[in-house]
mmCIF file of C-alpha atoms in Angstrom:
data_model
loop_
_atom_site.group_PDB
_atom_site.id
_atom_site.type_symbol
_atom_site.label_atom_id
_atom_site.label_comp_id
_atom_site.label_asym_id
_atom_site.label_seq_id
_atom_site.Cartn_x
_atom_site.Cartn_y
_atom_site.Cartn_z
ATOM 1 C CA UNK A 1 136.296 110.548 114.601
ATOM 2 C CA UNK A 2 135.895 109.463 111.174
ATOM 3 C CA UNK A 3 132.054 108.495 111.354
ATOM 4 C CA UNK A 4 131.407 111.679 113.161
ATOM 5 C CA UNK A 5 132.775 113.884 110.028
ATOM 6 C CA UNK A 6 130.610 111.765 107.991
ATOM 7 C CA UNK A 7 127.615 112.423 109.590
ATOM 8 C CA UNK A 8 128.763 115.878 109.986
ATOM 9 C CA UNK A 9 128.339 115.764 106.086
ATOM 10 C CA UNK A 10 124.835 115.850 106.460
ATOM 11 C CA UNK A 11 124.501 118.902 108.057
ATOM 12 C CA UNK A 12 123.808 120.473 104.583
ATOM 13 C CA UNK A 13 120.153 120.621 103.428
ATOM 14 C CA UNK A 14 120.886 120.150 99.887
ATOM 15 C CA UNK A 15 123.705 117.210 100.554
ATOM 16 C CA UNK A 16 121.445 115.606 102.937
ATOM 17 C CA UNK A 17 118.161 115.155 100.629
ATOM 18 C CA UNK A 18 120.831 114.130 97.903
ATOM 19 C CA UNK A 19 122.158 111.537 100.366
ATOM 20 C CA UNK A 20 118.367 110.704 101.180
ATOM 21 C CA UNK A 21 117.249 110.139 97.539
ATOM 22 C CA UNK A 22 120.446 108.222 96.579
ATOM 23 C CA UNK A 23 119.749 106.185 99.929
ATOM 24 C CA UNK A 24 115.872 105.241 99.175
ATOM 25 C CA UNK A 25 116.062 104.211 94.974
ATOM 26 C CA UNK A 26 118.314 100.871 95.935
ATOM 27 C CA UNK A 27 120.419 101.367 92.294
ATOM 28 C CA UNK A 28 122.682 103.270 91.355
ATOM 29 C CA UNK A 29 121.796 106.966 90.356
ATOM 30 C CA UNK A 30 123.623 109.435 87.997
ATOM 31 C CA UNK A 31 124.310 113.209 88.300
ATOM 32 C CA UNK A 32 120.998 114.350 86.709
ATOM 33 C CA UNK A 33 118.461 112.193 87.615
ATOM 34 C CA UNK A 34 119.797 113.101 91.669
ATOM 35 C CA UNK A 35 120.004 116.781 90.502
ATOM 36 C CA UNK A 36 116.786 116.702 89.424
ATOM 37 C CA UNK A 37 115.101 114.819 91.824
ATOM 38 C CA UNK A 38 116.099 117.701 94.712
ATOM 39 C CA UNK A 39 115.760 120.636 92.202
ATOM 40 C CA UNK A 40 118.843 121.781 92.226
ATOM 41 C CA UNK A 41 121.513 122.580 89.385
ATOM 42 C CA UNK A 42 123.600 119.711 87.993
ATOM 43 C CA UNK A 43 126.887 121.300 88.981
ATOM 44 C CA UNK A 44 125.813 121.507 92.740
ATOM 45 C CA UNK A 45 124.149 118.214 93.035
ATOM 46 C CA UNK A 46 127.826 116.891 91.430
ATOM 47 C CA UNK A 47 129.526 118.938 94.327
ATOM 48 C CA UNK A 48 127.516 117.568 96.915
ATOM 49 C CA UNK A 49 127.139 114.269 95.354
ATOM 50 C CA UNK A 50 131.133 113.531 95.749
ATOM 51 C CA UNK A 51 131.374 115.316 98.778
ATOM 52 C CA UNK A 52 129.009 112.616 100.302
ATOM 53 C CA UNK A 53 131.799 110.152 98.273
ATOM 54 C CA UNK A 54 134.628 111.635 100.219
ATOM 55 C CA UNK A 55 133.068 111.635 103.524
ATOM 56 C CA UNK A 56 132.317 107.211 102.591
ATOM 57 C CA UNK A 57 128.606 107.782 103.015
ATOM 58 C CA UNK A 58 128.086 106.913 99.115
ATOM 59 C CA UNK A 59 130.087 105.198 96.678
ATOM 60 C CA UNK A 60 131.204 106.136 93.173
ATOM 61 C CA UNK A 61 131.617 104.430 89.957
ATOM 62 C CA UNK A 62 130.736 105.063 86.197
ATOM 63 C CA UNK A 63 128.586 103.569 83.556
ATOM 64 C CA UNK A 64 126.850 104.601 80.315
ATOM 65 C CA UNK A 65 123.363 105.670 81.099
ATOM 66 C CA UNK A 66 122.031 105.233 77.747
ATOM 67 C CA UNK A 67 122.256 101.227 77.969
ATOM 68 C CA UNK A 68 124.255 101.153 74.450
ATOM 69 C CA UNK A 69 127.879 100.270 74.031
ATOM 70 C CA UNK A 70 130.147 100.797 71.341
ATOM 71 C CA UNK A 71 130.944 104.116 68.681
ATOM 72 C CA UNK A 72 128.346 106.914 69.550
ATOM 73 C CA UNK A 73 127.025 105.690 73.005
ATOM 74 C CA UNK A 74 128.470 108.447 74.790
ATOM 75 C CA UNK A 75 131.136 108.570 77.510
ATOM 76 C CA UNK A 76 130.345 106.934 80.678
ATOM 77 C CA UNK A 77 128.240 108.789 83.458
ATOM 78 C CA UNK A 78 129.533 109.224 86.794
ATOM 79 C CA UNK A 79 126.976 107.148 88.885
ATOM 80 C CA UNK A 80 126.257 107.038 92.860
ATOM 81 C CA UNK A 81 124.885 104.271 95.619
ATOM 82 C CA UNK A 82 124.748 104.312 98.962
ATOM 83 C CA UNK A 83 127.722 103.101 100.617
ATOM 84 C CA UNK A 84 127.538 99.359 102.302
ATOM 85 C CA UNK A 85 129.747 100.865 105.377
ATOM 86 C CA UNK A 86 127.507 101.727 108.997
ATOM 87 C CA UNK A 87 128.293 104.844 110.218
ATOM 88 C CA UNK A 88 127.452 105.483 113.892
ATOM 89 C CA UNK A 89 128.162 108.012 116.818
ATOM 90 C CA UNK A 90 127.931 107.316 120.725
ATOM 91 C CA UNK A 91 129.299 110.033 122.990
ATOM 92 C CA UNK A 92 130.542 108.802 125.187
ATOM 93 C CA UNK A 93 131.671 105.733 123.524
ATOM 94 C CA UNK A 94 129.220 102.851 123.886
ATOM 95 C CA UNK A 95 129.798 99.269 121.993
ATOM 96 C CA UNK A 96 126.565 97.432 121.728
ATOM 97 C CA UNK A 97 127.585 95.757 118.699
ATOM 98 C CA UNK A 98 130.114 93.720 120.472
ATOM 99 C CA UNK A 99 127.702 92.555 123.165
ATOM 100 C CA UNK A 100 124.995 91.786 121.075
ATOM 101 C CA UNK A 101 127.236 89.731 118.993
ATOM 102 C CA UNK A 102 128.469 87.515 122.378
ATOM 103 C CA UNK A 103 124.832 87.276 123.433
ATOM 104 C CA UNK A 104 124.261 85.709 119.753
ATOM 105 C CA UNK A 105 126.953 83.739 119.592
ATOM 106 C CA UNK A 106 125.934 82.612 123.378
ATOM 107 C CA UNK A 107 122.387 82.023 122.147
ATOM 108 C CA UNK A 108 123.354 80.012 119.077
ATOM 109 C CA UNK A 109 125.604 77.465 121.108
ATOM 110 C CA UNK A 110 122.790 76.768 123.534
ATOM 111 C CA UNK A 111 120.402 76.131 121.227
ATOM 112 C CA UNK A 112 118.410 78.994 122.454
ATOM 113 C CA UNK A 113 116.877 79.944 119.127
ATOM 114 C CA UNK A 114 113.086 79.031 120.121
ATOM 115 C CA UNK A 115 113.568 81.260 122.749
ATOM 116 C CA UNK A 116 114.675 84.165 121.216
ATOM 117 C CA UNK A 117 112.363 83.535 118.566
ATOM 118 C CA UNK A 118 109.420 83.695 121.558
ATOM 119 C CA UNK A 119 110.898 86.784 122.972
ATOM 120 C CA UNK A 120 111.231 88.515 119.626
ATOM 121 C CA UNK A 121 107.278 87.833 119.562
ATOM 122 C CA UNK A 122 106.385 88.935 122.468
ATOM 123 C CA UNK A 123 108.799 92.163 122.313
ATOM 124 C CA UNK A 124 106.875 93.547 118.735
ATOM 125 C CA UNK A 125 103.457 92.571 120.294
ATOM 126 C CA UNK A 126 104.548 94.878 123.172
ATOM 127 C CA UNK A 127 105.712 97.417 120.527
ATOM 128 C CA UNK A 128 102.992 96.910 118.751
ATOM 129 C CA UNK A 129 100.567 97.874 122.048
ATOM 130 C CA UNK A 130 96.629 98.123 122.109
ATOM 131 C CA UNK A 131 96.820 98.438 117.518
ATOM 132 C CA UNK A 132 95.224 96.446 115.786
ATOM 133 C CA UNK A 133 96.842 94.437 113.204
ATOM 134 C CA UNK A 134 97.946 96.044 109.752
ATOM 135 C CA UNK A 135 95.289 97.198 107.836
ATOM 136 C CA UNK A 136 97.133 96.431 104.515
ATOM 137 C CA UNK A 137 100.351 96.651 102.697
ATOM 138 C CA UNK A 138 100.759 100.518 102.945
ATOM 139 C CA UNK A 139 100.086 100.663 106.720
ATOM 140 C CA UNK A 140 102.836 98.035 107.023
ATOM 141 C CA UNK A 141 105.095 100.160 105.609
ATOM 142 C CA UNK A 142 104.585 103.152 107.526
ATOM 143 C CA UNK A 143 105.414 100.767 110.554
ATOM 144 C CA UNK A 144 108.546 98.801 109.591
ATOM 145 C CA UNK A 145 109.838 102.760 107.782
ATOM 146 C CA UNK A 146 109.637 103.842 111.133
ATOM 147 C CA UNK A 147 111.353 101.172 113.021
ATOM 148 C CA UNK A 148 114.376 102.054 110.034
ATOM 149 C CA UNK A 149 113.405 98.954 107.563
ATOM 150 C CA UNK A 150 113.312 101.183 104.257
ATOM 151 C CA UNK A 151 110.315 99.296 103.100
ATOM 152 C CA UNK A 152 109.351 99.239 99.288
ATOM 153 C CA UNK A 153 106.819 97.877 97.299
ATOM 154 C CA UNK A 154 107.390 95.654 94.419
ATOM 155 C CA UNK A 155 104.827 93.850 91.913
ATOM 156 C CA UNK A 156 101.575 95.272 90.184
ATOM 157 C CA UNK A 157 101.318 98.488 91.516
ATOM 158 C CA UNK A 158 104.811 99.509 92.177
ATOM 159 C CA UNK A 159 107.361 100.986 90.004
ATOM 160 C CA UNK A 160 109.129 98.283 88.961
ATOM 161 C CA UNK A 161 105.844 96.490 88.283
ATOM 162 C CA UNK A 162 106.598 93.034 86.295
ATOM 163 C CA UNK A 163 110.158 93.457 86.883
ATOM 164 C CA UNK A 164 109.780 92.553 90.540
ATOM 165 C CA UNK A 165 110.338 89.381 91.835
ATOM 166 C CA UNK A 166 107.420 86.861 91.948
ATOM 167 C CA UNK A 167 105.514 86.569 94.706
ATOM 168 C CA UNK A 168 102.160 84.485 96.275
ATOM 169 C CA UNK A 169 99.747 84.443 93.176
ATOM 170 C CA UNK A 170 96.752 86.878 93.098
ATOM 171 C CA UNK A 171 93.682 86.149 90.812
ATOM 172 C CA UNK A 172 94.525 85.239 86.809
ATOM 173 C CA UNK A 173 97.869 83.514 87.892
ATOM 174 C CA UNK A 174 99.719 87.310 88.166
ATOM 175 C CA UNK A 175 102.503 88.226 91.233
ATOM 176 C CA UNK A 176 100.749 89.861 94.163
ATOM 177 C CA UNK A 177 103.269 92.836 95.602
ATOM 178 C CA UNK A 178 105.220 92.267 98.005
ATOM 179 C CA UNK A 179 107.139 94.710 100.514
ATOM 180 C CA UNK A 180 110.512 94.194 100.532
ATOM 181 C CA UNK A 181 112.993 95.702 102.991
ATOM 182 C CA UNK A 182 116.427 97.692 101.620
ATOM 183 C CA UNK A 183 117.646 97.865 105.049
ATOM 184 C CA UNK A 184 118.098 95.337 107.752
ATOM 185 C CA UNK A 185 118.329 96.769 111.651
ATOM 186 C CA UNK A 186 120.094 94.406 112.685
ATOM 187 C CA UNK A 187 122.590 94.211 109.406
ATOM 188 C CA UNK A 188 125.864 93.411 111.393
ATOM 189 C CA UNK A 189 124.619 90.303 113.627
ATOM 190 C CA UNK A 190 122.621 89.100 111.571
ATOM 191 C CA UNK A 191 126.178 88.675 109.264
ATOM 192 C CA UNK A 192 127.857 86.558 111.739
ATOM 193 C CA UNK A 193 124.645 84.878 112.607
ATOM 194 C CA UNK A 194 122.113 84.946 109.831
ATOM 195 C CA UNK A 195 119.958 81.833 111.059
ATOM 196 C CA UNK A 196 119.855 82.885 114.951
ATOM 197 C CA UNK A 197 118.907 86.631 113.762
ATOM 198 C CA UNK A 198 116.808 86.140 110.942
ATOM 199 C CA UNK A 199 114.432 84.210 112.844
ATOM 200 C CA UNK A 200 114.469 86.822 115.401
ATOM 201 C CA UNK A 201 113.875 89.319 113.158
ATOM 202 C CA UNK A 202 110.793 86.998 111.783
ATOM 203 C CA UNK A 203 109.100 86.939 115.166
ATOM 204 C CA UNK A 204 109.589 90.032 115.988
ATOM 205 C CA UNK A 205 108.088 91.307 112.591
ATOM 206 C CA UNK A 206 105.212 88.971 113.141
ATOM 207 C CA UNK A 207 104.516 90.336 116.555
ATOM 208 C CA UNK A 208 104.818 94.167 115.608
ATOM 209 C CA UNK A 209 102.576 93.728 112.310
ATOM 210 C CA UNK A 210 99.928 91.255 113.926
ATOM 211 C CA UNK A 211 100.354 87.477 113.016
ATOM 212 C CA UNK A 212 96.327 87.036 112.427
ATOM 213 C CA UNK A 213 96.062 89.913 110.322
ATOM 214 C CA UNK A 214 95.176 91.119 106.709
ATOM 215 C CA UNK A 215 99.196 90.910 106.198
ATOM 216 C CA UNK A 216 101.723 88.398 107.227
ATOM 217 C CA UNK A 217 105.569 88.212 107.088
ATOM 218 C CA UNK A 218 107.560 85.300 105.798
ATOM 219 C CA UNK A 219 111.451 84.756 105.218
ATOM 220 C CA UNK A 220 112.827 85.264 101.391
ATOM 221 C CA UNK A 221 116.203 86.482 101.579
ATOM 222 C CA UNK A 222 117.718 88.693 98.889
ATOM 223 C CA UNK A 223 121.477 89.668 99.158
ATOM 224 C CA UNK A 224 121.652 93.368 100.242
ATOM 225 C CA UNK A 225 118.075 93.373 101.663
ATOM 226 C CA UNK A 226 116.663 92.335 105.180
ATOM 227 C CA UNK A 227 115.711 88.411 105.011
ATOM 228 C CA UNK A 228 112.047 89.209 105.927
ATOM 229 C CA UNK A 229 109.263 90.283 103.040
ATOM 230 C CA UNK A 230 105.701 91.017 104.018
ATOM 231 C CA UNK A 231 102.463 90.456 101.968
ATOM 232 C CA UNK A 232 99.186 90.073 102.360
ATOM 233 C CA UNK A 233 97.875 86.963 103.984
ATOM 234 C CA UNK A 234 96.386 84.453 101.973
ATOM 235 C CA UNK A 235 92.662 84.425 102.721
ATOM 236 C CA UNK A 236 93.575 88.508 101.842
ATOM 237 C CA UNK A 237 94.214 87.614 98.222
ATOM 238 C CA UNK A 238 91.947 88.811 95.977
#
């Protein structure tokens, strides 16, 4: 019953848009910045903010905010990230996880990854329907947001700009962006089976975004993000 008080924790507005904006920045976040995000007074959003804590929906811990160390930096700040745990609720109990993890583990021992790699392509072409490809970056991420990626932009243009990780090479030498993923669907197979899943994943991105398209997705894992970025294809560099 434990995940169901958690996600019973939600049930508040005010907690749940904290929760949200905590969620979506991928860093930790202090009292104010969360306060002030959701307009709301510091002592509520600090309520709310280790309510969410208790319920194991975010985790807690405490830094100084100003960057300096040492006589006159301050005291630390109480700071806030999303918590790595999955919280889910089936009524009546349902265990998916468990058979998706045998049919893995079946898959990987017969050597079936072309296959699933196949049917992962022709499941996000089916998803994907009568669309065309993606248009571009953005319309990418309004697709993989909605199939619960948590896509976000990084490179020229986004707002960590230059402190993003490189990526293919636009004109004068500079990083193109690249959309990056904070959450992987798939998070707890793709654990026990990261090569089996992640090339799933791959083929099934490729089919749902359009292979021949203005974008394209490629493997470039980063711990605590999905394996898969997306960027634009090459003859789309500018």
């Amino acid at each position: 019953m434990r995940d169901i008080d958690a996600i019973a924790a939600l049930q508040d507005p005010v907690r749940r848009r904290l929760y949200e904006y905590v969620a979506a920045q991928g860093r930790e976040v202090g009292r104010n910045e969360a306060a002030e995000a959701v307009g709301v007074a510091r002592t509520l959003a600090a309520h709310h903010l280790d309510k969410l804590t208790e319920s194991g929906l975010l985790e807690s811990g405490s830094r100084r905010l100003t960057g300096r160390s040492g006589p006159g930096a301050g005291r630390p700040a109480k700071v806030y990230t999303r918590a790595r745990a999955e919280r889910s609720v089936s009524l009546p109990g349902r265990d998916y996880r468990t058979a998706a993890e045998l049919l893995a583990e079946a898959a990987e021992e017969a050597g079936l990854d072309v296959g699933l790699r196949a049917a992962a392509r022709r499941r996000g072409d089916a998803l994907r329907g009568s669309a065309a490809p993606c248009a571009g970056l953005a319309e990418a991420m309004d697709v993989l947001a909605a199939r619960g990626y948590e896509p976000h932009l990084e490179g020229p243009g986004s707002d960590r700009g230059a402190d993003g990780p490189e990526g293919p090479e636009g004109e004068g030498g500079a990083a193109a962006p690249v959309v990056r993923m904070r959450n992987c669907p798939f998070h707890a197979v793709a654990e026990r089976f990261p090569p089996l899943v992640c090339g799933m994943n791959l083929a099934l991105l490729e089919g749902l975004l359009g292979a021949d398209g203005p974008v394209r997705a490629r493997m470039d894992a980063r711990p605590g993000e999905c394996c898969v970025v997306v960027e634009a294809s090459k003859n789309n560099i500018h």
